[in-house]
Coordinates of N, CA, C and O in Angstrom, one line a residue:
X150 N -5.6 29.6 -27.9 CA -5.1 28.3 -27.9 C -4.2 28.0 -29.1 O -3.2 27.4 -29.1
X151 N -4.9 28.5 -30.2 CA -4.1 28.2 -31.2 C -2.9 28.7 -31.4 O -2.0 27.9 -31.8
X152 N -2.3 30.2 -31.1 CA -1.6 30.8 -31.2 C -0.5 29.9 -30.5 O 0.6 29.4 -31.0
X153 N -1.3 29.7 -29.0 CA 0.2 28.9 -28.2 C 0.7 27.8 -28.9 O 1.9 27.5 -29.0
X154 N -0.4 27.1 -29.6 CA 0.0 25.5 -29.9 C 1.4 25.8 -31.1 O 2.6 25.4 -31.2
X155 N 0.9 26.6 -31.7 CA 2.1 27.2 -33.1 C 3.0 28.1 -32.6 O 3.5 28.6 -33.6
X156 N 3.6 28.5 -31.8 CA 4.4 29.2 -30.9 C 5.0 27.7 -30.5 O 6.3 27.7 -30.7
X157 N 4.6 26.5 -29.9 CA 5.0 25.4 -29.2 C 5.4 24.8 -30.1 O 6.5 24.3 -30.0
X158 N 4.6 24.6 -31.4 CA 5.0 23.6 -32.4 C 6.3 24.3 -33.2 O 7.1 23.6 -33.7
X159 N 6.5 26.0 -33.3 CA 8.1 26.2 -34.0 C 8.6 26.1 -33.1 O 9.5 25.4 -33.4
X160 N 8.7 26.4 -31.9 CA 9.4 26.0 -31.1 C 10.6 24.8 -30.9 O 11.8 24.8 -30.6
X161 N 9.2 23.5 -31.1 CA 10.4 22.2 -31.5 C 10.7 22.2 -32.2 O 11.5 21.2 -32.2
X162 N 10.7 23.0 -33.6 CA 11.2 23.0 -34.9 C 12.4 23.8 -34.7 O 13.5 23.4 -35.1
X163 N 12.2 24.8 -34.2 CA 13.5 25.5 -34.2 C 14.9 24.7 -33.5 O 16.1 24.9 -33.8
X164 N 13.9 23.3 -32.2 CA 15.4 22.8 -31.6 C 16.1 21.7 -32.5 O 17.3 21.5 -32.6
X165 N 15.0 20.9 -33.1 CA 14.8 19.9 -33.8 C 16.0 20.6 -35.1 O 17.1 20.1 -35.5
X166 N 15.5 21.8 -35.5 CA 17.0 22.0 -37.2 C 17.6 22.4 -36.3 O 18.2 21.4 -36.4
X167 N 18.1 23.1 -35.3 CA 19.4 23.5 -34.7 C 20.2 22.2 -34.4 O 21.4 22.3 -34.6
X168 N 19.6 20.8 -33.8 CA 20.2 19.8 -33.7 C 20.5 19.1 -34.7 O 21.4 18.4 -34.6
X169 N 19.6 19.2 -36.0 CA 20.1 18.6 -37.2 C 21.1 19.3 -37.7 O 22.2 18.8 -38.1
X170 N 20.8 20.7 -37.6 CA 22.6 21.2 -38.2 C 23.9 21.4 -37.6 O 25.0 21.6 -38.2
X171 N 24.0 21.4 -36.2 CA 24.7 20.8 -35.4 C 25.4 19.8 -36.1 O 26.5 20.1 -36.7
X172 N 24.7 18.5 -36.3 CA 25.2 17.2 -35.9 C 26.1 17.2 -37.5 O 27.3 16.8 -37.5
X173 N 25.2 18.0 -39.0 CA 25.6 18.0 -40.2 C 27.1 18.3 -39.9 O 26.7 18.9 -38.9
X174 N 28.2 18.4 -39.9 CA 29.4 18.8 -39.2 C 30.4 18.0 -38.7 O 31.5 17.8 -39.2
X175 N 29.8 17.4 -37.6 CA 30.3 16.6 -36.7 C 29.2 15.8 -35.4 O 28.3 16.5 -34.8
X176 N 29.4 14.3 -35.3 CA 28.5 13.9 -34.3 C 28.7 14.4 -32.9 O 27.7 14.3 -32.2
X177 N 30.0 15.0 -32.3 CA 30.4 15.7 -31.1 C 29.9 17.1 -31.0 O 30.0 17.9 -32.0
X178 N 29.4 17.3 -30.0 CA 28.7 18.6 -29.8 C 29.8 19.1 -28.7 O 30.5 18.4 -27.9
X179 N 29.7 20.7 -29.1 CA 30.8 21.3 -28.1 C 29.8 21.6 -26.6 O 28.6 21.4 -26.7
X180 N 30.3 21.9 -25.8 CA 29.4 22.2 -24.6 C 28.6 23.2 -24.7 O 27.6 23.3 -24.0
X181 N 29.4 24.5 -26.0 CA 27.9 25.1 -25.8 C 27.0 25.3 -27.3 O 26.4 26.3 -27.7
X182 N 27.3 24.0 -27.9 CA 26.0 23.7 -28.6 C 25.1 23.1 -27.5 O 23.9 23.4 -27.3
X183 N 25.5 22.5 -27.1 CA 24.6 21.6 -25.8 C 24.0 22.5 -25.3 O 22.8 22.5 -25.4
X184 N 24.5 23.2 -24.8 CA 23.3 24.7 -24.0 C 22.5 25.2 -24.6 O 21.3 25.5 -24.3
X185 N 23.2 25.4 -25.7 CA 22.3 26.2 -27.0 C 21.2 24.9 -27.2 O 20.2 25.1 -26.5
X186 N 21.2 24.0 -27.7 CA 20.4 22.9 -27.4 C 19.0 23.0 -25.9 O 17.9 23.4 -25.9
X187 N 19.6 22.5 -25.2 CA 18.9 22.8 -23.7 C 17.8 24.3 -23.4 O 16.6 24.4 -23.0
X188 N 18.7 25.2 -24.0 CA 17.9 26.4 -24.2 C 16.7 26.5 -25.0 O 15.6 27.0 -24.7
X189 N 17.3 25.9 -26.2 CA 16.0 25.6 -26.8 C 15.0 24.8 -26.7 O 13.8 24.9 -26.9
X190 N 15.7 23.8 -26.2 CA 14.1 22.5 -25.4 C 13.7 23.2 -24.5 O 12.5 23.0 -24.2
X191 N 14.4 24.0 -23.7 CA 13.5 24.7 -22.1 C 12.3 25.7 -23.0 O 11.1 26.0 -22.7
X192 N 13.0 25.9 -24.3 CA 11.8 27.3 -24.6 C 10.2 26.1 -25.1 O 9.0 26.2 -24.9
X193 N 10.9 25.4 -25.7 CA 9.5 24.4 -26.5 C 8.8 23.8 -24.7 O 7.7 24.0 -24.2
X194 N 9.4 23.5 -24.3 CA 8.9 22.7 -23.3 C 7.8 23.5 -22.4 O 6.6 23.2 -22.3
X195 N 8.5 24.6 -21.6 CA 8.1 25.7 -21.2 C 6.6 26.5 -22.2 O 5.7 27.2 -21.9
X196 N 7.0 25.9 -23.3 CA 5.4 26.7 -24.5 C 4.6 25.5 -24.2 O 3.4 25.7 -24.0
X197 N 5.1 24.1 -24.0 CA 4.0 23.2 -24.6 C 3.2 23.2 -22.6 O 2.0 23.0 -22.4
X198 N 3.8 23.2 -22.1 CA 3.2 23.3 -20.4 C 2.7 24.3 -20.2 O 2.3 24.3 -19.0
X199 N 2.4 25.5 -20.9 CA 1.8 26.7 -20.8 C 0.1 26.2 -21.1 O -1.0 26.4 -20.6
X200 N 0.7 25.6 -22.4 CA -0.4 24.8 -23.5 C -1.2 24.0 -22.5 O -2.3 24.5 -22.3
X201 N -0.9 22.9 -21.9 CA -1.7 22.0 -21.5 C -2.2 22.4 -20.0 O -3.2 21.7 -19.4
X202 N -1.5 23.5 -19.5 CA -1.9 23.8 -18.2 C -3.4 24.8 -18.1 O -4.3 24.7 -17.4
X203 N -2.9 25.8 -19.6 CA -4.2 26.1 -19.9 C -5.6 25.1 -20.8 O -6.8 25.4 -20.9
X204 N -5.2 24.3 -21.2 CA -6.4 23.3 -21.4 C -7.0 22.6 -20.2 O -8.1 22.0 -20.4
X205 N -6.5 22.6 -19.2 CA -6.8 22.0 -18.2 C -7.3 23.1 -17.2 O -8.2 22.9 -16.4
X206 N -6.9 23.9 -17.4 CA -7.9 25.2 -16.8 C -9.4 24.9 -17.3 O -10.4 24.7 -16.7
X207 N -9.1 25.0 -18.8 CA -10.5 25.2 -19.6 C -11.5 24.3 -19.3 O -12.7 24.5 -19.3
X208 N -10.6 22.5 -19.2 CA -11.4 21.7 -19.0 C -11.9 21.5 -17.6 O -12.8 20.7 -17.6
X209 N -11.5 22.1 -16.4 CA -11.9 22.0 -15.0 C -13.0 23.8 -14.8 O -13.7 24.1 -13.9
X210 N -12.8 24.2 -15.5 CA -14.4 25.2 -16.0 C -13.3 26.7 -15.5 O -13.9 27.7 -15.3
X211 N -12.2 26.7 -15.4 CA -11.8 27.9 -14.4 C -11.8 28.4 -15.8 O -12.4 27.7 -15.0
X212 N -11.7 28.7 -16.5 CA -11.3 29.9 -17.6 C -13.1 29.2 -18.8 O -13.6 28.1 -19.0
X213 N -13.3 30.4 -19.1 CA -14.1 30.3 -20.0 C -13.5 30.0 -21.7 O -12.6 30.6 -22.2
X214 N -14.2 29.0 -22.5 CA -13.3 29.0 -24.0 C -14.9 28.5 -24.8 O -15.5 27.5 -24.7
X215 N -15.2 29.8 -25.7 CA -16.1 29.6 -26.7 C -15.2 29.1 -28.3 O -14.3 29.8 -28.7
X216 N -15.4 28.1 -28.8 CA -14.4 28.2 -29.9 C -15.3 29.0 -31.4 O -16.5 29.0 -31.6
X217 N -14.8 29.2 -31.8 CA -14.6 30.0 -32.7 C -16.1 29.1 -34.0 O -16.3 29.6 -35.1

């Protein structure tokens, strides 16, 4: 669990300074900063739904989780 949550949390970090340094420049984004953008929210988004789909495993008993 934890690994994913920190895989999920640089994740938005990585989209979050890619959009800050983007914008340092100019407030117009070219079409493929925007992708480059999107790409990177699909990757955070896609980690954080990995995240919660497996807590919800854990919490409906289908996967076993001793913590540590």
């Amino acid at each position: 669990f934890q690994r994913l949550a920190v895989a999920a949390a640089h994740a938005r970090a990585n989209w979050v300074a890619a959009a800050a340094a983007m914008v340092e420049t100019s407030t117009a984004l070219s079409p493929a900063q925007v992708s480059e953008l999107a790409a990177l929210r699909h990757t955070y988004d896609e980690l954080t739904e990995v995240h919660e789909a497996m807590r919800r495993m854990v919490e409906r008993g289908y996967l076993g989780y001793a913590a540590k």
